[in-house]
CSV table of C-alpha atoms and ligand atoms in Angstrom, one decimal:
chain,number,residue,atom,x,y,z
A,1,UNK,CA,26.8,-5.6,-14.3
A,2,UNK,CA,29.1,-8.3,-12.8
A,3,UNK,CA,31.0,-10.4,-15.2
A,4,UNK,CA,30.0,-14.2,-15.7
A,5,UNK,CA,33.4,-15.3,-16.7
A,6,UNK,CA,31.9,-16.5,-20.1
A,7,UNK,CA,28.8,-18.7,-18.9
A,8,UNK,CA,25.8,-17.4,-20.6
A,9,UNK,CA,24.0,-14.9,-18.1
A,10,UNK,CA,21.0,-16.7,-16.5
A,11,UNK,CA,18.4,-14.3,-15.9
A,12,UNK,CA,15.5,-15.3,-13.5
A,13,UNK,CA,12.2,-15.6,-15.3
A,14,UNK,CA,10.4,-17.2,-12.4
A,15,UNK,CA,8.5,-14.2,-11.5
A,16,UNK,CA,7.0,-12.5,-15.4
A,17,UNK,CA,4.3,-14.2,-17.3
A,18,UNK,CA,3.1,-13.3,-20.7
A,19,UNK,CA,1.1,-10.9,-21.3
A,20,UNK,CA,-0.3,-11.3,-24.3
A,21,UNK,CA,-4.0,-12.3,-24.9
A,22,UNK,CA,-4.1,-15.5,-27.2
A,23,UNK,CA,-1.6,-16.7,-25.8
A,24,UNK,CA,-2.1,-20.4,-23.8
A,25,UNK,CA,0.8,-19.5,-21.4
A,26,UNK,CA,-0.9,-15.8,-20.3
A,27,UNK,CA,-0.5,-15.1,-16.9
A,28,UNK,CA,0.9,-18.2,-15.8
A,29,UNK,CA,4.2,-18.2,-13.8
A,30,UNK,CA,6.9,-20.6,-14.3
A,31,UNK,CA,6.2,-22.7,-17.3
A,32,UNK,CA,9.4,-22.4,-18.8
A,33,UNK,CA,7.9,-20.3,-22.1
A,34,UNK,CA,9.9,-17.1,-21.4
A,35,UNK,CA,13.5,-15.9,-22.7
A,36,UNK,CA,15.2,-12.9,-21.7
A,37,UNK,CA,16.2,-10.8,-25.0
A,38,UNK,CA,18.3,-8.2,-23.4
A,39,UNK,CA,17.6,-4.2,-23.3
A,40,UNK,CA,15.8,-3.1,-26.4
A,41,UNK,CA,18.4,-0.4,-27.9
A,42,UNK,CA,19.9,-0.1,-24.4
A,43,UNK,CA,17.2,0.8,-22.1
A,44,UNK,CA,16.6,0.8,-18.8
A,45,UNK,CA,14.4,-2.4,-18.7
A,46,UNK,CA,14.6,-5.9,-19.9
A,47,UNK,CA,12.7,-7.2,-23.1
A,48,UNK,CA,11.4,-11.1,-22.4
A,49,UNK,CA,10.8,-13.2,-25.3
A,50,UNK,CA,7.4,-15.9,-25.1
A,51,UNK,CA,9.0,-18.8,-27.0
A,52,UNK,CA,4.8,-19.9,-26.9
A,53,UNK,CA,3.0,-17.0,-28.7
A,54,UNK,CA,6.4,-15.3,-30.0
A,55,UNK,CA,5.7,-12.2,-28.5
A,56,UNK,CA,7.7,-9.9,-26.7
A,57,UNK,CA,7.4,-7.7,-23.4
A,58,UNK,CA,9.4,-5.5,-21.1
A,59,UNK,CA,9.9,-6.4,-17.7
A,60,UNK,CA,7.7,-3.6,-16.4
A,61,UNK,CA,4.7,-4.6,-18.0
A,62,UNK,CA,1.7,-3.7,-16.0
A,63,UNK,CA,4.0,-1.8,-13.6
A,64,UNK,CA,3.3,2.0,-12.7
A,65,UNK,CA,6.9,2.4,-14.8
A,66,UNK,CA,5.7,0.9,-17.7
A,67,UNK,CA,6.1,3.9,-20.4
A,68,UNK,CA,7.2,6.4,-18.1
A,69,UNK,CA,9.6,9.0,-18.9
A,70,UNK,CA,10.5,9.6,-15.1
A,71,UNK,CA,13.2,8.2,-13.3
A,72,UNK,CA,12.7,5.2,-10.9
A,73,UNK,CA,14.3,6.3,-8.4
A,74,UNK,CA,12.4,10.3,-8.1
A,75,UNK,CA,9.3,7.8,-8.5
A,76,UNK,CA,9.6,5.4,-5.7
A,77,UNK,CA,11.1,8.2,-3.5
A,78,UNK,CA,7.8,10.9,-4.1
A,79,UNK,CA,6.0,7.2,-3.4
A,80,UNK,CA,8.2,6.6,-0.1
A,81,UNK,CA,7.2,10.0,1.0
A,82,UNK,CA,3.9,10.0,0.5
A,83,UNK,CA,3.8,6.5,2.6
A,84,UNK,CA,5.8,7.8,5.1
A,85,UNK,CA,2.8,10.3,5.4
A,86,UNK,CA,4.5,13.7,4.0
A,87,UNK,CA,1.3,15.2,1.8
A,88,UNK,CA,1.0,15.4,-1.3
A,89,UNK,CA,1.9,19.2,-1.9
A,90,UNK,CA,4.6,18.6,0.7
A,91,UNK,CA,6.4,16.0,-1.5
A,92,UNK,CA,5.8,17.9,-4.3
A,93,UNK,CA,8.2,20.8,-2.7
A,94,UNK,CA,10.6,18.4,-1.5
A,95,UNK,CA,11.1,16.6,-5.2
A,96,UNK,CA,10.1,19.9,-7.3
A,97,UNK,CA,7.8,18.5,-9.1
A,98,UNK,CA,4.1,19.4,-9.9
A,99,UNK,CA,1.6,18.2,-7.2
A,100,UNK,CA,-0.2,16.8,-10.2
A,101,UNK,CA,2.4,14.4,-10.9
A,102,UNK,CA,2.4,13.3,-7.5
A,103,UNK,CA,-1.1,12.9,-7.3
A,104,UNK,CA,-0.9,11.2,-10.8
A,105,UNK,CA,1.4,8.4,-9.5
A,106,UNK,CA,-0.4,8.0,-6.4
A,107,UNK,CA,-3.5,7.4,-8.5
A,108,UNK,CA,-1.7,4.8,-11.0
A,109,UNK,CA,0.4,3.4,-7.9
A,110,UNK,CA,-2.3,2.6,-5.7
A,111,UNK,CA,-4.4,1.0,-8.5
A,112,UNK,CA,-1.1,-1.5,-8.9
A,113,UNK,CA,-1.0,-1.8,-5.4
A,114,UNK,CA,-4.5,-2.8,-5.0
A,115,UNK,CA,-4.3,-6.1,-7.3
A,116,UNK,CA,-0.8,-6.3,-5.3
A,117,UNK,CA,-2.6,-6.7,-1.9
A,118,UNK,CA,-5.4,-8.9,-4.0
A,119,UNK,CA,-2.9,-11.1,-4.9
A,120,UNK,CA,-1.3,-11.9,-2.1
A,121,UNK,CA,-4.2,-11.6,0.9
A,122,UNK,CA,-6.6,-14.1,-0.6
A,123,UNK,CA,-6.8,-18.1,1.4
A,124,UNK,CA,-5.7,-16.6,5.0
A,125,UNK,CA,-5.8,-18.7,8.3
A,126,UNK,CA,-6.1,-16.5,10.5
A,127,UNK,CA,-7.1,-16.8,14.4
A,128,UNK,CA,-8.4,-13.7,15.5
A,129,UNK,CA,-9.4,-10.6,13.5
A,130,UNK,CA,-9.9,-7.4,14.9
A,131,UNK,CA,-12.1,-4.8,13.7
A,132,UNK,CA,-12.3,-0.4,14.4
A,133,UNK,CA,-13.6,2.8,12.3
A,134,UNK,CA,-11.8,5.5,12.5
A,135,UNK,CA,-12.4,9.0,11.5
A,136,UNK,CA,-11.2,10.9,8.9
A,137,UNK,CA,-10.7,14.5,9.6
A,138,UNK,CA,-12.7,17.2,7.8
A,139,UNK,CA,-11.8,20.5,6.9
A,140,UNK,CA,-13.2,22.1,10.1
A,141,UNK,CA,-12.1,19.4,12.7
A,142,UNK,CA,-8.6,18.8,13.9
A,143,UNK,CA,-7.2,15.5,14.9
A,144,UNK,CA,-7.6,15.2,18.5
A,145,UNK,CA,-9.3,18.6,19.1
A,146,UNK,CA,-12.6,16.3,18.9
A,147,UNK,CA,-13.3,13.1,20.8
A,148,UNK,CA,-14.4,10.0,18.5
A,149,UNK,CA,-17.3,10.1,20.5
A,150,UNK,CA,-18.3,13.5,19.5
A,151,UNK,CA,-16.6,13.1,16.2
A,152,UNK,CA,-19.5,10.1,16.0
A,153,UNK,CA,-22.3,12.8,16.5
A,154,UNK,CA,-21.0,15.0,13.8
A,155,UNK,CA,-19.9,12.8,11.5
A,156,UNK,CA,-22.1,10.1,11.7
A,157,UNK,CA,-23.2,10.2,8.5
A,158,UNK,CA,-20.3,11.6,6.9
A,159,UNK,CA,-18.2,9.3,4.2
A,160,UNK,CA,-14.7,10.0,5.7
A,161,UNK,CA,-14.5,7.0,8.5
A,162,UNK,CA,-11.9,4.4,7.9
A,163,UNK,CA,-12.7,1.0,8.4
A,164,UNK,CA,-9.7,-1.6,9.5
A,165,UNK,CA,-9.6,-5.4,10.1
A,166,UNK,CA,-5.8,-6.3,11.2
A,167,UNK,CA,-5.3,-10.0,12.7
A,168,UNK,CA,-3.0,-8.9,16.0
A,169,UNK,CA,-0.7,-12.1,16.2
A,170,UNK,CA,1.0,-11.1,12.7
A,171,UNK,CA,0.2,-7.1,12.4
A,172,UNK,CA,-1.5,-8.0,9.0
A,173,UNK,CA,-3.9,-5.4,7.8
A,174,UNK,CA,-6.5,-7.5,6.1
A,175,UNK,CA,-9.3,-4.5,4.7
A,176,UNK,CA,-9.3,-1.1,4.7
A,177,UNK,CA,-12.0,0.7,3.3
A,178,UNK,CA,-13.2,4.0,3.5
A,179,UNK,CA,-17.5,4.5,3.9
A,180,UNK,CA,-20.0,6.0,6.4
A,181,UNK,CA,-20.5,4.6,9.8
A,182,UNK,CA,-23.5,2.0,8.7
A,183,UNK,CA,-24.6,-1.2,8.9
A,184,UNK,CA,-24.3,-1.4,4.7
A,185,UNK,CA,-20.3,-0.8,5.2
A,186,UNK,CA,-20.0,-3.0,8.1
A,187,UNK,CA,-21.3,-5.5,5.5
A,188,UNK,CA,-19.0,-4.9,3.0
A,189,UNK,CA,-16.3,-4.8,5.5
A,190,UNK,CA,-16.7,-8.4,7.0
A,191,UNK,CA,-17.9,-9.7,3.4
A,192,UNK,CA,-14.1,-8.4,2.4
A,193,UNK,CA,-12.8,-10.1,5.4
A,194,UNK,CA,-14.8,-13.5,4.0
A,195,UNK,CA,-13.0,-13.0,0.9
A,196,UNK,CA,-9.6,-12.9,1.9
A,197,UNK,CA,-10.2,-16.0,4.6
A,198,UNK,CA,-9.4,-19.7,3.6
A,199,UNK,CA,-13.5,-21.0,3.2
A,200,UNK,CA,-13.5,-22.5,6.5
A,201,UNK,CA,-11.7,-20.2,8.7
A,202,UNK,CA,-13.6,-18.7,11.0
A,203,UNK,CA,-11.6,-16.3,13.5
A,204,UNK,CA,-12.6,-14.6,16.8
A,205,UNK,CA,-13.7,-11.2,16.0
A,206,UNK,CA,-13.3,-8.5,18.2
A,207,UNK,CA,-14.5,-5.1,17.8
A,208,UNK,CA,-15.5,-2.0,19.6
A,209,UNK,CA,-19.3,-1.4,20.5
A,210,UNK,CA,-20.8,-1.1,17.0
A,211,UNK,CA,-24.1,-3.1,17.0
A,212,UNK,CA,-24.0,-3.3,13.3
A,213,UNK,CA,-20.7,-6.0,13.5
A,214,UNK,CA,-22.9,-8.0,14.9
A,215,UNK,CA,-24.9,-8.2,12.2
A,216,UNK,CA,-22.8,-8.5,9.7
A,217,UNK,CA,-21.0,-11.6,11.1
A,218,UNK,CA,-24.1,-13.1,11.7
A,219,UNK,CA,-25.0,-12.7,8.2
A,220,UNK,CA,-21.6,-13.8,6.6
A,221,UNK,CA,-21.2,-16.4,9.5
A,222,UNK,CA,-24.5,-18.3,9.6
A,223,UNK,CA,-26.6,-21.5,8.6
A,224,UNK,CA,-29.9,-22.1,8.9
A,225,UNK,CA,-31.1,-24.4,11.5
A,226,UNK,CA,-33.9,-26.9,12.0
A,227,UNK,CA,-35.7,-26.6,15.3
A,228,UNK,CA,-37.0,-29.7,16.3
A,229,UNK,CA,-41.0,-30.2,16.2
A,230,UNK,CA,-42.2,-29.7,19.8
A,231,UNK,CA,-45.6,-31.4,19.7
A,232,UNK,CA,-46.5,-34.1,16.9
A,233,UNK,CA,-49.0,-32.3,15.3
A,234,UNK,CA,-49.4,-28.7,13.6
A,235,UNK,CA,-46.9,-27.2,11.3
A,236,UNK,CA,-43.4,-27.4,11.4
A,237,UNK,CA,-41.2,-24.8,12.9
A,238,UNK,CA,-40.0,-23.0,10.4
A,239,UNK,CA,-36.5,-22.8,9.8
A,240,UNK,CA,-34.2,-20.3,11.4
A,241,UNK,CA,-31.0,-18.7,10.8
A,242,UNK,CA,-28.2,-19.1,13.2
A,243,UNK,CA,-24.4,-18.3,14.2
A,244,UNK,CA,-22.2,-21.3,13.3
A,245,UNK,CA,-21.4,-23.2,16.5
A,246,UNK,CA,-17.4,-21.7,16.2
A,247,UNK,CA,-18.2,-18.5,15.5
A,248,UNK,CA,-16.7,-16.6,18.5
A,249,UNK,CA,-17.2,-12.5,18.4
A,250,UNK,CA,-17.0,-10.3,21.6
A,251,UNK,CA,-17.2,-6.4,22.3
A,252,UNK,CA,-15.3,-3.8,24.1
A,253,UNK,CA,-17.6,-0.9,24.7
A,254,UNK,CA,-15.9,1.8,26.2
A,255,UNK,CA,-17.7,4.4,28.2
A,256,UNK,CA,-16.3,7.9,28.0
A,257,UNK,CA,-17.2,10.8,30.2
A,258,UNK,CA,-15.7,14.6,29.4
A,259,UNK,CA,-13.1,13.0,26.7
A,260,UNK,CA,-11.9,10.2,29.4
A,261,UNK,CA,-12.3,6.5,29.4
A,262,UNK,CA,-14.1,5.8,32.5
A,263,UNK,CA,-15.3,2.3,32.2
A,264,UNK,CA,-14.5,-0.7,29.8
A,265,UNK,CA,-17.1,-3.6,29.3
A,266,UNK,CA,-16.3,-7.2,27.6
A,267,UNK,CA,-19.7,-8.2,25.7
A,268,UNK,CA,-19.8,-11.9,24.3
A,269,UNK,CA,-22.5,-11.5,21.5
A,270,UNK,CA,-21.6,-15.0,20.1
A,271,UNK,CA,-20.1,-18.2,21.6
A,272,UNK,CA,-19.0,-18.7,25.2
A,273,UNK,CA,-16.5,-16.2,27.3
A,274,UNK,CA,-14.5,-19.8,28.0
A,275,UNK,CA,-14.1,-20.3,24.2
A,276,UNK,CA,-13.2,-16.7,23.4
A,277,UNK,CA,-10.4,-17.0,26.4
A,278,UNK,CA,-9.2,-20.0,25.1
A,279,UNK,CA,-8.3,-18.5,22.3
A,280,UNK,CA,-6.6,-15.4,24.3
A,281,UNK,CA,-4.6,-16.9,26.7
A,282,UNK,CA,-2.8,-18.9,24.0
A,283,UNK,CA,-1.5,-15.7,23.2
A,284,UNK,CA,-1.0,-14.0,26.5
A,285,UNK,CA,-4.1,-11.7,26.1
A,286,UNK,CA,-7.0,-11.0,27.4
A,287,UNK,CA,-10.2,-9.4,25.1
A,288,UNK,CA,-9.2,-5.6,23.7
A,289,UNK,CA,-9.0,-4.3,20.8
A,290,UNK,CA,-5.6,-2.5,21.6
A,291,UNK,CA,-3.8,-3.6,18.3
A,292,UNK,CA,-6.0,-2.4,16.3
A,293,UNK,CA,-5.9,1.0,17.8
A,294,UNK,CA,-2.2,1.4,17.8
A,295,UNK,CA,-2.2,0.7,13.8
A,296,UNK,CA,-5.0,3.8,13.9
A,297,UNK,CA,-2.9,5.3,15.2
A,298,UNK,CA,-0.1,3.9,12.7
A,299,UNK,CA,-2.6,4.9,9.8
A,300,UNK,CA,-3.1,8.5,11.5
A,301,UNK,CA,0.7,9.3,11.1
A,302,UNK,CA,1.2,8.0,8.0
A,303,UNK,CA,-2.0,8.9,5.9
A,304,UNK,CA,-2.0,12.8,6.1
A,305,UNK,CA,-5.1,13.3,5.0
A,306,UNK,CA,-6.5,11.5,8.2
A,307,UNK,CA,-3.9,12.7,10.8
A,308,UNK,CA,-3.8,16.6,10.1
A,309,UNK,CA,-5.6,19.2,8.5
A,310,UNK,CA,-4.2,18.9,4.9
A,311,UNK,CA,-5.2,21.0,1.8
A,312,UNK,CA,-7.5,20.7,-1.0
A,313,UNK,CA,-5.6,17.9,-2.9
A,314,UNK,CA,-6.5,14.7,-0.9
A,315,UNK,CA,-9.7,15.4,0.7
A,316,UNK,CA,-11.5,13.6,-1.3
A,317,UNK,CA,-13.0,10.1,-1.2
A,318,UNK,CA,-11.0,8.5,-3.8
A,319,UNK,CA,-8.0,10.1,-2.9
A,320,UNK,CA,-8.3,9.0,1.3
A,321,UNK,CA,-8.9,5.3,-0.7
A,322,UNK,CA,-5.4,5.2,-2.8
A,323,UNK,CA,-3.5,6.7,0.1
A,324,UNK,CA,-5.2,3.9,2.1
A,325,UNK,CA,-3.9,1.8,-0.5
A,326,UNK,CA,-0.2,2.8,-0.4
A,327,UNK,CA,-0.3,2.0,3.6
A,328,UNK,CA,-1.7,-1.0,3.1
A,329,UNK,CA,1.0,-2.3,1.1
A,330,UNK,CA,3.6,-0.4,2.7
A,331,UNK,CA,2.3,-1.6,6.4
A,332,UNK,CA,1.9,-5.1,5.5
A,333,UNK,CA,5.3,-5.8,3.3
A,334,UNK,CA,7.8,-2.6,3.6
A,335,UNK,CA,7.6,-1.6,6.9
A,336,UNK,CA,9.4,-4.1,9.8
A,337,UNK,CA,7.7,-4.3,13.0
A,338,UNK,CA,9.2,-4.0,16.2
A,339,UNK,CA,7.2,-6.6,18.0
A,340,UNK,CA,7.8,-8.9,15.1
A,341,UNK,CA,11.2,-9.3,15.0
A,342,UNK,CA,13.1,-12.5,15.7
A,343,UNK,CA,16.2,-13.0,17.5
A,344,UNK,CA,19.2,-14.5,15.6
A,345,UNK,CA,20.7,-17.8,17.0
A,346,UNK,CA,24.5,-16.3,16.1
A,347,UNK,CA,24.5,-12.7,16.0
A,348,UNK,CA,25.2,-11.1,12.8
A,349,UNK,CA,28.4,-9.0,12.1
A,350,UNK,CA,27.9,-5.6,10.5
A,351,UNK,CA,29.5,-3.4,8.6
A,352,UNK,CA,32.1,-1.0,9.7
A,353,UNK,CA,32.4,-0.9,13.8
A,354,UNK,CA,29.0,-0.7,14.4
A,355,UNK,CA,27.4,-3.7,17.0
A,356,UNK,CA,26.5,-6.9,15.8
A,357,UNK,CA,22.8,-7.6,14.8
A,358,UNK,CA,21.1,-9.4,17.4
A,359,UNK,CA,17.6,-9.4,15.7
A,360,UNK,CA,16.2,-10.3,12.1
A,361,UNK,CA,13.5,-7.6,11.1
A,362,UNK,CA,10.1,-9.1,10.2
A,363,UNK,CA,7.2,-7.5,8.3
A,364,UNK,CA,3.3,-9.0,9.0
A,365,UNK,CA,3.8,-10.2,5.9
A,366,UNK,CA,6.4,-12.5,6.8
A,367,UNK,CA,4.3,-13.1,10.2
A,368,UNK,CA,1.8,-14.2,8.1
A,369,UNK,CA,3.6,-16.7,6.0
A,370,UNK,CA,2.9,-14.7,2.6
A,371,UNK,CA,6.6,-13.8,2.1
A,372,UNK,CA,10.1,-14.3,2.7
A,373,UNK,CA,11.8,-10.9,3.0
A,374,UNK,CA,10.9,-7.4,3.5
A,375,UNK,CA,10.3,-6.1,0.6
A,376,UNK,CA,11.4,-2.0,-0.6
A,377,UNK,CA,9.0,0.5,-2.2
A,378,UNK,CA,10.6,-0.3,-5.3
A,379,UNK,CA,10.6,-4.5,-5.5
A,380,UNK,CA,6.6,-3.6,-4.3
A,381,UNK,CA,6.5,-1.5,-6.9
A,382,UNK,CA,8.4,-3.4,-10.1
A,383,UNK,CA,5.8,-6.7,-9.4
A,384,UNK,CA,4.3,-7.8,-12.0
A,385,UNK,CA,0.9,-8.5,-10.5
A,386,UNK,CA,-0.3,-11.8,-12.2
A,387,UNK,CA,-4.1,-12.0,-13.8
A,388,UNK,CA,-5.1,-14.9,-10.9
A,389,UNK,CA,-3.4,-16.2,-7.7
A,390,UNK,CA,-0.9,-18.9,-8.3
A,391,UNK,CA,0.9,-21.2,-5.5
A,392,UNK,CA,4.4,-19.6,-5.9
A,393,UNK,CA,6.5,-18.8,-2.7
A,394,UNK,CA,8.2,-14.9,-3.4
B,1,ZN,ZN1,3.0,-15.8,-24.8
């Protein structure tokens, strides 16, 4: 620890809350009730002191290392390389430790990381959402031995398709959820989208050739309407229920023959081609859906029960879901993206002889105005999630 030269140590309280139920200052950052107390007979951690309900805490309250024997670092490295996509009887070998354990701290970790993405993805202004399924392989199906077209016929009905809804200006992975291919999950899909959007934010939507989409936006993006009476007598018309005016949502149905794209078709299902161009060209694009293929393709490296055959551990539902979980996180706020990053006015020095750093690295977290920094494994990892969002800038 660096000396102070004998000012008292401040240590930055800014980002704990209490914990402690009964207490009027629970879960509310940066009211000025917490004092750090030092490490409680020379621990690892921090104990904070709640000058408003007198109780005490440790810094990793509600933390995957609260109460864990383990070390942080073997903990956040298994973590690293289960998001880096190494399985989980993989890491296991590489760390020598029980796949179990691994599979235990994936389990506690991705129910952190859950209320991490929660907490953070909630009020969004976003522009354009796009929206894809893709498969998760079974036992008897290899990754790219099968088309998705033919994986569609086998496994239509199956539960192992991943659902994604990225915006492609910032990279940010909104939902991911894990279901059947039915209109019931494209429901929950876009209702998950409403939640994370400011209320009146209404993106363009694009999507691949899924009628049920449709559907669901009109559903979660609709009013009812009043026609107007055509003749002065008889009954009213009755009331009917409509797209709002901005909703903007096209299609792009591919057509595949023998494995091969042979034809690509735009469909507008709601608002004008003009309006949904508008929107486009301000960005240089035209309608696709290629950004969120590449991060399928993204999730296919990285989740290794989707990208290769894997072995019993991870096959199941729940585990595809907390994987899913640990690349969401790791996507959105670890991982820099290379068509993020910003040039620097005055390149940086480095270290050592190596070149001077022309670019500053940008995560779609930062794109998307959520955070400051990239953030490691382990800073993801040591939050403290609070109990309800709060305006604080991190
Ligand atoms: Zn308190």
């Amino acid at each position: 620890m660096p000396s102070t030269h004998r000012r008292p140590r401040t240590v930055d309280t800014s980002r704990h809350f209490c914990p402690h139920a009964g207490c009027r200052y629970r879960g509310w950052l940066g009211w000025g009730n917490l004092r750090a107390n030092g490490h409680p007979s020379g621990g690892p951690w921090r104990q904070f002191h709640c000058t408003a309900c007198d109780g005490y805490f440790l810094e990793t309250h509600g933390t995957i290392f609260h109460g864990k024997q383990a070390a942080v670092e073997l903990l956040v490295r298994v973590l690293a390389c289960l998001a880096e996509g190494l399985g989980i009887r993989a890491t296991a070998r590489v760390f020598e430790v029980a796949p179990h354990t691994v599979l235990q701290w994936l389990v506690e970790a991705a129910e952190q990381l859950r209320a991490f993405s929660a907490y953070f993805l909630c009020n969004l202004h976003l522009e354009q959402l796009q929206l894809d399924e893709v498969y998760a392989v079974l036992r008897d199906c290899k990754a790219g031995a099968i088309s998705d077209e033919e994986a569609i016929k086998r496994l239509e009905r199956s539960p192992a398709w991943v659902w994604t809804a990225m915006d492609p200006t910032s990279k940010l992975l909104v939902v991911v959820e894990v279901g059947s291919r039915t209109l019931a999950m494209a429901q929950r899909v876009v209702h998950q989208v409403t939640q994370v959007l400011a209320r009146d934010c209404v993106p363009l939507f694009l999507t691949d050739g899924l009628k049920d989409y449709g559907t669901a936006l009109l559903t979660h993006f609709g009013h009812w309407t009043h026609p107007a009476r055509r003749q002065a007598t008889g009954p009213r018309p009755k009331p009917r229920w409509m797209p709002l005016p901005e909703l903007l949502y096209a299609q792009v149905v591919k057509s595949y023959r023998r494995r091969r794209i042979v034809d690509v078709q735009h469909h507008v299902v709601f608002g004008t081609r003009l309006a949904i161009e508008q929107v486009l060209t301000a960005c240089g694009w035209t309608i696709n859906t290629a950004f969120v293929e590449r991060l399928n393709l993204d999730i296919r490296q990285r989740v290794a029960a989707i990208g290769r055959r894997v072995n019993t551990l991870c096959q199941g539902e729940a585990g595809l879901r907390d994987q899913l979980a640990l690349f969401q996180t790791y996507h959105n706020f670890v991982l820099p993206h290379a068509s993020l990053r910003q040039a620097l006015l005055i390149p940086e020095a480095t270290n050592g002889k190596g070149s001077a750093r022309l670019w500053r690295p940008c995560t779609p977290a930062m794109a998307a105005g959520l955070t400051d920094h990239v953030w490691t494994l382990r800073e993801v990892l040591l939050f403290r999630v609070p109990p309800w969002p709060q305006t604080q800038r991190v």
